[in-house]
Amino acid sequence: MTRVKKAVHALKYRRSLLKETKG
């Protein structure tokens, strides 16, 4: 479960970073 949580968190972080870069 820890691995999944880490993966989800990483994806969310990446998405937020991409959004900031695009904006």
Short mmCIF file of C-alpha atoms in Angstrom, two decimals:
data_model
loop_
_atom_site.label_atom_id
_atom_site.label_comp_id
_atom_site.label_asym_id
_atom_site.label_seq_id
_atom_site.Cartn_x
_atom_site.Cartn_y
_atom_site.Cartn_z
CA MET A 1 0.00 0.00 0.00
CA THR A 2 2.95 2.29 0.68
CA ARG A 3 4.18 1.88 -2.90
CA VAL A 4 0.78 2.79 -4.32
CA LYS A 5 0.50 5.81 -2.05
CA LYS A 6 3.95 6.99 -3.14
CA ALA A 7 3.08 6.53 -6.81
CA VAL A 8 -0.19 8.46 -6.47
CA HIS A 9 1.54 11.26 -4.57
CA ALA A 10 4.29 11.46 -7.21
CA LEU A 11 1.69 11.65 -10.00
CA LYS A 12 -0.22 14.41 -8.23
CA TYR A 13 3.00 16.32 -7.61
CA ARG A 14 4.04 15.95 -11.25
CA ARG A 15 0.63 17.13 -12.45
CA SER A 16 0.73 20.19 -10.20
CA LEU A 17 4.25 21.00 -11.43
CA LEU A 18 3.16 20.63 -15.06
CA LYS A 19 0.14 22.86 -14.45
CA GLU A 20 2.35 25.55 -12.89
CA THR A 21 4.79 25.37 -15.80
CA LYS A 22 1.98 25.58 -18.38
CA GLY A 23 0.26 28.46 -16.58
#
